[in-house]
GROMACS .gro file of C-alpha atoms in nm:
model
  424
    1MET     CA    1  -1.102  -1.694  -1.358
    2ALA     CA    2  -1.420  -1.611  -1.156
    3ILE     CA    3  -1.557  -1.258  -1.161
    4VAL     CA    4  -1.794  -1.177  -0.897
    5SER     CA    5  -2.012  -0.861  -0.879
    6PRO     CA    6  -2.269  -0.883  -0.608
    7SER     CA    7  -2.494  -0.568  -0.651
    8THR     CA    8  -2.681  -0.533  -0.322
    9ASP     CA    9  -2.608  -0.515   0.047
   10CYS     CA   10  -2.853  -0.789   0.103
   11LEU     CA   11  -2.682  -1.015  -0.129
   12ALA     CA   12  -2.353  -0.932   0.068
   13LEU     CA   13  -2.506  -1.012   0.400
   14LEU     CA   14  -2.672  -1.335   0.274
   15THR     CA   15  -2.347  -1.477   0.128
   16PHE     CA   16  -2.161  -1.381   0.474
   17LEU     CA   17  -2.407  -1.545   0.667
   18ILE     CA   18  -2.402  -1.862   0.435
   19CYS     CA   19  -2.034  -1.868   0.497
   20LEU     CA   20  -2.053  -1.853   0.863
   21LEU     CA   21  -2.315  -2.129   0.866
   22ARG     CA   22  -2.093  -2.344   0.646
   23CYS     CA   23  -1.822  -2.280   0.892
   24CYS     CA   24  -2.042  -2.379   1.185
   25GLU     CA   25  -2.149  -2.700   1.000
   26ALA     CA   26  -1.790  -2.780   0.944
   27GLY     CA   27  -1.733  -2.741   1.303
   28TYR     CA   28  -1.501  -2.455   1.280
   29ASP     CA   29  -1.382  -2.278   1.596
   30VAL     CA   30  -1.086  -2.046   1.651
   31GLY     CA   31  -0.880  -2.340   1.712
   32VAL     CA   32  -0.891  -2.448   1.332
   33TYR     CA   33  -0.877  -2.121   1.177
   34ASN     CA   34  -0.552  -2.050   0.976
   35PRO     CA   35  -0.338  -1.772   1.117
   36ILE     CA   36  -0.364  -1.425   0.950
   37ILE     CA   37  -0.116  -1.171   0.884
   38LEU     CA   38  -0.261  -0.802   0.801
   39ILE     CA   39  -0.041  -0.586   0.570
   40PRO     CA   40  -0.192  -0.219   0.561
   41GLY     CA   41  -0.187   0.066   0.318
   42ILE     CA   42   0.076   0.328   0.288
   43SER     CA   43  -0.036   0.594   0.532
   44CYS     CA   44  -0.119   0.342   0.822
   45PRO     CA   45   0.218   0.202   0.944
   46ASN     CA   46   0.386   0.385   1.235
   47LEU     CA   47   0.722   0.529   1.203
   48GLU     CA   48   0.938   0.642   1.491
   49ALA     CA   49   1.255   0.850   1.457
   50ARG     CA   50   1.565   0.906   1.681
   51LEU     CA   51   1.797   1.194   1.650
   52THR     CA   52   2.158   1.152   1.688
   53ASP     CA   53   2.449   1.413   1.739
   54ALA     CA   54   2.520   1.391   1.352
   55TYR     CA   55   2.167   1.544   1.283
   56VAL     CA   56   2.209   1.922   1.181
   57PRO     CA   57   1.864   2.064   1.191
   58SER     CA   58   1.754   2.339   0.925
   59LEU     CA   59   1.565   2.508   1.226
   60PRO     CA   60   1.682   2.527   1.591
   61HIS     CA   61   1.358   2.369   1.733
   62CYS     CA   62   1.388   2.062   1.495
   63GLY     CA   63   1.671   1.962   1.701
   64ALA     CA   64   1.466   1.984   2.035
   65LEU     CA   65   1.436   1.589   2.040
   66LYS     CA   66   1.816   1.512   1.972
   67GLY     CA   67   1.943   1.259   2.206
   68LYS     CA   68   1.576   1.216   2.393
   69GLY     CA   69   1.530   0.872   2.229
   70TRP     CA   70   1.250   0.734   1.995
   71PHE     CA   71   0.952   0.960   1.910
   72SER     CA   72   0.658   0.943   1.690
   73LEU     CA   73   0.709   1.082   1.333
   74TRP     CA   74   0.437   0.944   1.110
   75ASN     CA   75   0.164   0.804   1.285
   76ASN     CA   76   0.002   1.100   1.452
   77THR     CA   77   0.044   1.407   1.198
   78SER     CA   78  -0.231   1.578   1.367
   79ASP     CA   79   0.011   1.713   1.629
   80LEU     CA   80   0.229   1.847   1.386
   81VAL     CA   81   0.064   2.199   1.307
   82ARG     CA   82  -0.023   2.219   1.678
   83HIS     CA   83   0.341   2.176   1.793
   84ASN     CA   84   0.483   2.390   1.509
   85TYR     CA   85   0.667   2.090   1.389
   86VAL     CA   86   0.556   2.067   1.009
   87SER     CA   87   0.907   2.194   0.873
   88CYS     CA   88   1.082   1.946   1.108
   89PHE     CA   89   0.852   1.669   1.015
   90GLU     CA   90   0.917   1.715   0.641
   91GLU     CA   91   1.294   1.736   0.687
   92GLN     CA   92   1.321   1.437   0.913
   93MET     CA   93   1.086   1.232   0.685
   94CYS     CA   94   1.314   1.303   0.371
   95LEU     CA   95   1.522   1.026   0.206
   96VAL     CA   96   1.859   1.085   0.039
   97TYR     CA   97   1.953   0.887  -0.273
   98ASP     CA   98   2.291   0.739  -0.250
   99SER     CA   99   2.419   0.710  -0.605
  100ALA     CA  100   2.712   0.481  -0.531
  101LEU     CA  101   2.489   0.240  -0.360
  102LYS     CA  102   2.184   0.302  -0.583
  103ASP     CA  103   1.972   0.307  -0.264
  104TYR     CA  104   1.808   0.540  -0.016
  105ARG     CA  105   1.887   0.644   0.323
  106ASN     CA  106   1.780   0.890   0.597
  107LEU     CA  107   1.939   1.229   0.631
  108PRO     CA  108   2.264   1.204   0.845
  109GLY     CA  109   2.177   1.172   1.210
  110VAL     CA  110   1.810   1.066   1.158
  111GLU     CA  111   1.738   0.703   1.248
  112THR     CA  112   1.395   0.557   1.190
  113HIS     CA  113   1.224   0.226   1.263
  114VAL     CA  114   0.872   0.069   1.250
  115PRO     CA  115   0.758  -0.026   1.582
  116ASP     CA  116   0.535  -0.329   1.670
  117PHE     CA  117   0.627  -0.531   1.391
  118GLY     CA  118   0.437  -0.861   1.410
  119SER     CA  119   0.142  -0.706   1.591
  120ALA     CA  120  -0.200  -0.607   1.406
  121HIS     CA  121  -0.232  -0.304   1.652
  122GLY     CA  122   0.093  -0.170   1.510
  123PHE     CA  123  -0.107   0.028   1.246
  124THR     CA  124  -0.453   0.040   1.428
  125SER     CA  125  -0.341   0.192   1.767
  126LYS     CA  126  -0.521   0.492   1.959
  127ASN     CA  127  -0.223   0.715   1.849
  128LEU     CA  128  -0.314   0.715   1.492
  129ASP     CA  129  -0.516   1.007   1.332
  130SER     CA  130  -0.895   0.949   1.349
  131SER     CA  131  -0.898   1.068   0.973
  132ARG     CA  132  -0.680   0.756   0.891
  133LYS     CA  133  -0.782   0.501   1.149
  134GLY     CA  134  -1.087   0.373   0.944
  135PHE     CA  135  -0.903   0.269   0.645
  136CYS     CA  136  -0.608   0.134   0.813
  137MET     CA  137  -0.796  -0.200   0.835
  138THR     CA  138  -0.931  -0.147   1.206
  139ARG     CA  139  -1.274  -0.268   1.106
  140VAL     CA  140  -1.128  -0.586   0.945
  141LEU     CA  141  -0.937  -0.628   1.264
  142GLU     CA  142  -1.244  -0.579   1.463
  143GLU     CA  143  -1.426  -0.857   1.268
  144LEU     CA  144  -1.168  -1.082   1.286
  145GLN     CA  145  -1.142  -1.052   1.665
  146LEU     CA  146  -1.519  -1.110   1.670
  147LEU     CA  147  -1.453  -1.454   1.505
  148GLY     CA  148  -1.193  -1.546   1.786
  149TYR     CA  149  -0.881  -1.419   1.627
  150ARG     CA  150  -0.645  -1.283   1.895
  151ASP     CA  151  -0.337  -1.060   1.829
  152GLY     CA  152  -0.011  -1.234   1.869
  153ASP     CA  153  -0.178  -1.578   1.860
  154THR     CA  154  -0.358  -1.635   1.552
  155LEU     CA  155  -0.359  -1.272   1.410
  156PHE     CA  156  -0.043  -1.078   1.329
  157GLY     CA  157   0.071  -0.757   1.137
  158ALA     CA  158   0.353  -0.662   0.892
  159PRO     CA  159   0.375  -0.293   0.876
  160TYR     CA  160   0.663  -0.141   0.667
  161ASP     CA  161   0.849   0.190   0.611
  162PRO     CA  162   0.600   0.385   0.383
  163ARG     CA  163   0.885   0.583   0.226
  164HIS     CA  164   1.072   0.306   0.067
  165ALA     CA  165   0.995   0.060  -0.227
  166PRO     CA  166   1.042  -0.311  -0.297
  167PRO     CA  167   1.378  -0.366  -0.481
  168LEU     CA  168   1.369  -0.357  -0.863
  169PRO     CA  169   1.607  -0.489  -1.111
  170GLY     CA  170   1.926  -0.277  -1.066
  171GLN     CA  171   1.764  -0.088  -0.777
  172PRO     CA  172   1.821  -0.247  -0.440
  173SER     CA  173   1.634  -0.168  -0.128
  174GLN     CA  174   1.808  -0.266   0.189
  175VAL     CA  175   1.512  -0.158   0.397
  176PHE     CA  176   1.266  -0.363   0.203
  177SER     CA  177   1.515  -0.650   0.178
  178ASP     CA  178   1.531  -0.651   0.567
  179TYR     CA  179   1.135  -0.615   0.588
  180PHE     CA  180   1.108  -0.938   0.351
  181ALA     CA  181   1.346  -1.124   0.583
  182ARG     CA  182   1.152  -1.016   0.885
  183PHE     CA  183   0.797  -1.095   0.689
  184LYS     CA  184   0.934  -1.439   0.602
  185VAL     CA  185   1.030  -1.520   0.969
  186LEU     CA  186   0.685  -1.388   1.071
  187VAL     CA  187   0.504  -1.619   0.843
  188GLU     CA  188   0.692  -1.912   0.975
  189HIS     CA  189   0.638  -1.809   1.323
  190ALA     CA  190   0.251  -1.769   1.283
  191SER     CA  191   0.261  -2.125   1.122
  192LYS     CA  192   0.438  -2.279   1.391
  193LYS     CA  193   0.260  -2.108   1.669
  194ASN     CA  194  -0.064  -2.257   1.519
  195GLN     CA  195   0.043  -2.628   1.469
  196ASP     CA  196   0.198  -2.585   1.139
  197LYS     CA  197  -0.129  -2.454   0.983
  198LEU     CA  198  -0.073  -2.248   0.651
  199VAL     CA  199  -0.087  -1.870   0.675
  200ILE     CA  200  -0.343  -1.624   0.509
  201LEU     CA  201  -0.219  -1.297   0.410
  202VAL     CA  202  -0.456  -0.999   0.386
  203ALA     CA  203  -0.319  -0.683   0.228
  204HIS     CA  204  -0.472  -0.333   0.144
  205SER     CA  205  -0.338  -0.089  -0.093
  206PHE     CA  206   0.036  -0.048  -0.101
  207GLY     CA  207   0.040  -0.323   0.133
  208GLY     CA  208  -0.096  -0.554  -0.144
  209MET     CA  209   0.183  -0.479  -0.400
  210ALA     CA  210   0.424  -0.498  -0.120
  211THR     CA  211   0.290  -0.846  -0.017
  212LEU     CA  212   0.295  -0.954  -0.393
  213LYS     CA  213   0.656  -0.853  -0.429
  214PHE     CA  214   0.720  -1.043  -0.112
  215ILE     CA  215   0.568  -1.368  -0.227
  216ASN     CA  216   0.751  -1.323  -0.575
  217TRP     CA  217   1.091  -1.297  -0.365
  218THR     CA  218   1.025  -1.637  -0.161
  219PRO     CA  219   1.091  -1.978  -0.316
  220ILE     CA  220   0.787  -2.165  -0.461
  221THR     CA  221   0.863  -2.457  -0.218
  222TRP     CA  222   0.840  -2.217   0.060
  223ARG     CA  223   0.504  -2.079  -0.042
  224LYS     CA  224   0.365  -2.420  -0.080
  225LYS     CA  225   0.475  -2.502   0.286
  226PHE     CA  226   0.357  -2.176   0.447
  227ILE     CA  227   0.102  -1.982   0.255
  228LYS     CA  228  -0.263  -2.086   0.235
  229HIS     CA  229  -0.415  -1.788   0.070
  230LEU     CA  230  -0.351  -1.430  -0.039
  231VAL     CA  231  -0.629  -1.171  -0.011
  232LEU     CA  232  -0.560  -0.846  -0.199
  233ILE     CA  233  -0.788  -0.546  -0.142
  234SER     CA  234  -0.740  -0.275  -0.380
  235PRO     CA  235  -0.373  -0.326  -0.412
  236THR     CA  236  -0.159  -0.038  -0.568
  237LEU     CA  237  -0.087  -0.130  -0.942
  238PRO     CA  238   0.231  -0.238  -1.139
  239GLY     CA  239   0.051  -0.080  -1.439
  240GLY     CA  240   0.037   0.248  -1.239
  241PHE     CA  241  -0.249   0.482  -1.169
  242MET     CA  242  -0.306   0.852  -1.250
  243GLU     CA  243  -0.308   0.984  -0.881
  244ALA     CA  244   0.061   0.865  -0.843
  245LEU     CA  245   0.149   1.135  -1.129
  246THR     CA  246  -0.056   1.401  -0.987
  247ASN     CA  247   0.061   1.340  -0.637
  248LEU     CA  248   0.435   1.375  -0.764
  249ALA     CA  249   0.330   1.678  -0.991
  250SER     CA  250   0.146   1.890  -0.717
  251GLY     CA  251   0.205   1.699  -0.372
  252PRO     CA  252   0.007   1.418  -0.215
  253LYS     CA  253  -0.348   1.430  -0.148
  254PRO     CA  254  -0.449   1.541   0.203
  255LEU     CA  255  -0.560   1.196   0.267
  256VAL     CA  256  -0.188   1.096   0.312
  257VAL     CA  257  -0.120   1.368   0.564
  258PRO     CA  258  -0.460   1.540   0.629
  259THR     CA  259  -0.321   1.846   0.816
  260ILE     CA  260  -0.058   1.969   0.567
  261PRO     CA  261  -0.114   2.150   0.249
  262ARG     CA  262  -0.012   1.929  -0.050
  263LEU     CA  263   0.223   2.177  -0.191
  264SER     CA  264   0.416   2.197   0.130
  265LEU     CA  265   0.451   1.820   0.129
  266ARG     CA  266   0.563   1.798  -0.246
  267PRO     CA  267   0.953   1.852  -0.183
  268MET     CA  268   0.953   1.577   0.084
  269TRP     CA  269   0.713   1.340  -0.119
  270ARG     CA  270   0.949   1.351  -0.414
  271THR     CA  271   1.242   1.196  -0.211
  272PHE     CA  272   1.035   0.882  -0.137
  273ALA     CA  273   1.097   0.583  -0.349
  274SER     CA  274   0.748   0.484  -0.295
  275ALA     CA  275   0.637   0.804  -0.457
  276LEU     CA  276   0.820   0.725  -0.784
  277LEU     CA  277   0.696   0.372  -0.837
  278PHE     CA  278   0.359   0.363  -0.990
  279LEU     CA  279   0.339   0.614  -1.266
  280PRO     CA  280   0.104   0.508  -1.523
  281SER     CA  281   0.299   0.278  -1.764
  282SER     CA  282   0.290   0.284  -2.131
  283PRO     CA  283   0.184  -0.094  -2.187
  284VAL     CA  284  -0.126  -0.008  -1.991
  285PHE     CA  285  -0.233   0.330  -2.070
  286GLY     CA  286  -0.080   0.363  -2.425
  287HIS     CA  287  -0.067   0.692  -2.588
  288MET     CA  288  -0.372   0.848  -2.428
  289PRO     CA  289  -0.268   1.197  -2.284
  290LEU     CA  290  -0.232   1.181  -1.929
  291VAL     CA  291  -0.132   1.543  -1.859
  292ILE     CA  292  -0.288   1.807  -2.080
  293THR     CA  293  -0.150   2.165  -2.108
  294LYS     CA  294  -0.232   2.435  -2.367
  295ASN     CA  295   0.106   2.380  -2.517
  296LYS     CA  296   0.175   2.023  -2.498
  297ASN     CA  297  -0.003   1.689  -2.417
  298TYR     CA  298   0.190   1.420  -2.231
  299SER     CA  299   0.137   1.046  -2.254
  300ALA     CA  300   0.316   0.754  -2.056
  301TYR     CA  301   0.573   0.767  -2.346
  302ASP     CA  302   0.673   1.121  -2.270
  303TYR     CA  303   0.812   1.105  -1.917
  304LYS     CA  304   1.149   1.218  -2.042
  305ASP     CA  305   0.978   1.566  -2.129
  306LEU     CA  306   0.716   1.563  -1.856
  307LEU     CA  307   0.911   1.485  -1.552
  308PRO     CA  308   1.150   1.784  -1.577
  309ALA     CA  309   0.862   2.000  -1.683
  310ILE     CA  310   0.712   1.917  -1.343
  311GLY     CA  311   1.024   2.023  -1.181
  312LEU     CA  312   1.202   1.680  -1.104
  313LYS     CA  313   1.592   1.705  -1.119
  314THR     CA  314   1.769   1.518  -1.395
  315GLU     CA  315   1.914   1.233  -1.178
  316VAL     CA  316   1.555   1.161  -1.039
  317VAL     CA  317   1.431   1.163  -1.390
  318GLU     CA  318   1.683   0.918  -1.503
  319ARG     CA  319   1.588   0.687  -1.204
  320VAL     CA  320   1.230   0.673  -1.271
  321LEU     CA  321   1.279   0.624  -1.623
  322SER     CA  322   1.471   0.321  -1.535
  323MET     CA  323   1.214   0.176  -1.318
  324LYS     CA  324   1.055  -0.159  -1.423
  325LEU     CA  325   0.786  -0.270  -1.189
  326ARG     CA  326   0.701  -0.632  -1.262
  327VAL     CA  327   0.481  -0.861  -1.075
  328ASP     CA  328   0.461  -1.215  -1.145
  329ALA     CA  329   0.158  -1.446  -1.034
  330PRO     CA  330   0.211  -1.533  -0.690
  331MET     CA  331   0.133  -1.903  -0.742
  332VAL     CA  332  -0.047  -1.948  -0.422
  333PRO     CA  333  -0.434  -1.926  -0.398
  334THR     CA  334  -0.548  -1.571  -0.448
  335THR     CA  335  -0.856  -1.362  -0.401
  336TYR     CA  336  -0.843  -0.999  -0.530
  337LEU     CA  337  -1.109  -0.753  -0.446
  338ASN     CA  338  -1.138  -0.411  -0.597
  339GLY     CA  339  -1.406  -0.131  -0.635
  340VAL     CA  340  -1.549  -0.014  -0.947
  341GLY     CA  341  -1.795   0.235  -1.086
  342VAL     CA  342  -1.640   0.527  -0.907
  343GLN     CA  343  -1.508   0.838  -1.080
  344THR     CA  344  -1.135   0.791  -1.089
  345PRO     CA  345  -0.884   1.056  -1.231
  346GLU     CA  346  -0.778   0.956  -1.574
  347GLN     CA  347  -0.629   1.259  -1.716
  348ALA     CA  348  -0.508   1.587  -1.543
  349VAL     CA  349  -0.541   1.936  -1.698
  350TYR     CA  350  -0.274   2.168  -1.611
  351TRP     CA  351  -0.395   2.416  -1.886
  352ASP     CA  352  -0.141   2.705  -1.794
  353GLY     CA  353   0.137   2.454  -1.718
  354ASN     CA  354   0.131   2.542  -1.357
  355PHE     CA  355   0.205   2.238  -1.142
  356ASN     CA  356   0.203   2.421  -0.831
  357VAL     CA  357  -0.191   2.394  -0.836
  358ALA     CA  358  -0.413   2.087  -0.805
  359PRO     CA  359  -0.520   1.985  -1.154
  360LYS     CA  360  -0.849   1.973  -1.323
  361ASN     CA  361  -0.937   1.615  -1.379
  362VAL     CA  362  -1.098   1.402  -1.640
  363TYR     CA  363  -1.258   1.111  -1.506
  364GLY     CA  364  -1.278   0.762  -1.604
  365ASP     CA  365  -1.373   0.426  -1.407
  366GLY     CA  366  -1.218   0.264  -1.102
  367ASP     CA  367  -1.221   0.295  -0.732
  368GLY     CA  368  -1.145   0.673  -0.707
  369VAL     CA  369  -0.763   0.607  -0.699
  370MET     CA  370  -0.686   0.298  -0.904
  371ASN     CA  371  -0.796   0.302  -1.273
  372LEU     CA  372  -0.990   0.036  -1.405
  373VAL     CA  373  -0.765  -0.033  -1.686
  374SER     CA  374  -0.483  -0.103  -1.461
  375VAL     CA  375  -0.691  -0.290  -1.231
  376LEU     CA  376  -0.788  -0.545  -1.535
  377ALA     CA  377  -0.420  -0.558  -1.651
  378LEU     CA  378  -0.318  -0.682  -1.296
  379VAL     CA  379  -0.615  -0.931  -1.316
  380ASN     CA  380  -0.489  -1.051  -1.645
  381ASP     CA  381  -0.136  -1.109  -1.507
  382LEU     CA  382  -0.261  -1.274  -1.180
  383HIS     CA  383  -0.496  -1.500  -1.380
  384ARG     CA  384  -0.206  -1.667  -1.552
  385GLN     CA  385  -0.160  -1.897  -1.242
  386GLN     CA  386  -0.481  -2.075  -1.323
  387GLN     CA  387  -0.299  -2.252  -1.611
  388ALA     CA  388  -0.126  -2.424  -1.324
  389ASN     CA  389  -0.452  -2.521  -1.141
  390ILE     CA  390  -0.384  -2.266  -0.882
  391HIS     CA  391  -0.694  -2.063  -0.754
  392PHE     CA  392  -0.768  -1.706  -0.868
  393LYS     CA  393  -1.081  -1.510  -0.797
  394PHE     CA  394  -1.161  -1.164  -0.902
  395VAL     CA  395  -1.427  -0.965  -0.700
  396LYS     CA  396  -1.550  -0.641  -0.825
  397ILE     CA  397  -1.733  -0.422  -0.559
  398VAL     CA  398  -1.962  -0.172  -0.734
  399ASN     CA  399  -1.951   0.198  -0.602
  400THR     CA  400  -1.675   0.131  -0.366
  401THR     CA  401  -1.389   0.364  -0.304
  402HIS     CA  402  -1.017   0.272  -0.254
  403SER     CA  403  -1.016   0.351   0.106
  404ASN     CA  404  -1.362   0.288   0.207
  405ILE     CA  405  -1.339  -0.063   0.089
  406VAL     CA  406  -1.195  -0.166   0.412
  407VAL     CA  407  -1.455   0.056   0.617
  408GLN     CA  408  -1.827   0.032   0.441
  409GLU     CA  409  -2.057  -0.245   0.566
  410HIS     CA  410  -2.137  -0.395   0.221
  411SER     CA  411  -1.768  -0.425   0.124
  412LEU     CA  412  -1.643  -0.536   0.469
  413LYS     CA  413  -1.896  -0.820   0.456
  414LYS     CA  414  -1.752  -0.928   0.113
  415ILE     CA  415  -1.401  -0.908   0.252
  416MET     CA  416  -1.483  -1.128   0.543
  417TYR     CA  417  -1.685  -1.363   0.346
  418GLU     CA  418  -1.365  -1.410   0.130
  419ILE     CA  419  -1.149  -1.439   0.440
  420LEU     CA  420  -1.380  -1.719   0.577
  421GLU     CA  421  -1.386  -1.894   0.240
  422ALA     CA  422  -1.001  -1.893   0.246
  423ASN     CA  423  -1.016  -2.080   0.577
  424ARG     CA  424  -1.246  -2.357   0.430
   0.00000   0.00000   0.00000
């Protein structure tokens, strides 16, 4: 396993230029680049809704768009307050758990889909909130275009419904199963369109974990035929991370939906399968207190008590306790980049036991969202593929946050260097 920790922007620029020189010396041009598919973080995919006659709005104005076709629901949340649509947004985004199917569905009368699947512009469009556009891989897209990549030709995108989660043992996900099937067809299409060249997958945050699960879902023979390299950029972690727990307890941070208070979003957030998936796990976090109150401390072994205490219903608690998120090494050449050296919430103090307020945090190391202990656990899991002589490289980027890793110049240069190296 190679662990790389360049410490200066000068070194990053030098390595980037060296890689470009090598590509030029090797006679690279856009005709020989491998096709790339981008998979973004959880707040980036666009989501459109359509309201049918079966929809019964809780407020009269929430039904104003009934029968008027598809409209943007998730990709431009800055309009929600201005148009007095916050309550409607929360209602129409909610999922309902079907205990018979053990799966999630929309509210009756609400239909949703992810537009522009296959296009890298499906999550970097002008309609996206300016506060989110930067960390939705816009800069990565721009750099790839400077190298000659073209959307729909050598560059593609695989956005997903951010509310759902990949299927787990005993917990199916029809939405993600359909997504994986479309993803597989997209990979095959990208390869065929480029003279059967293997495909490079570049994935950030939740997109990274979704892509790992997608690769695990495919047969080994298929991976060898179609996947050249996997570039993971700060993926959400199977060992969990502390922010996932505080988002569930007190509502998601403003970064997810910047214009709406987190407490207002909490009921909606708790209906998402994706919100329940990444709680800190006991194998990674052990008995360390995660939530501290004056009456009781809770570790990852205490979810049976903690989850009801924060207000989750019994059936949701049972569902969370049964979740077993496991990711096997993808068995394709893989590069994993993650920020370190940033204060990252490691423990949450709700001293009075009031989960309706944001906690006071105790900090450890990580990228501001992903805890270093969980990052290293994933590194250890992915490293196992080296036993089969399959490339794995871990790149630490000092003082780089989870979102800014795809924005800041020094980290962006490292990402582009690794993408170019994957093309070699």
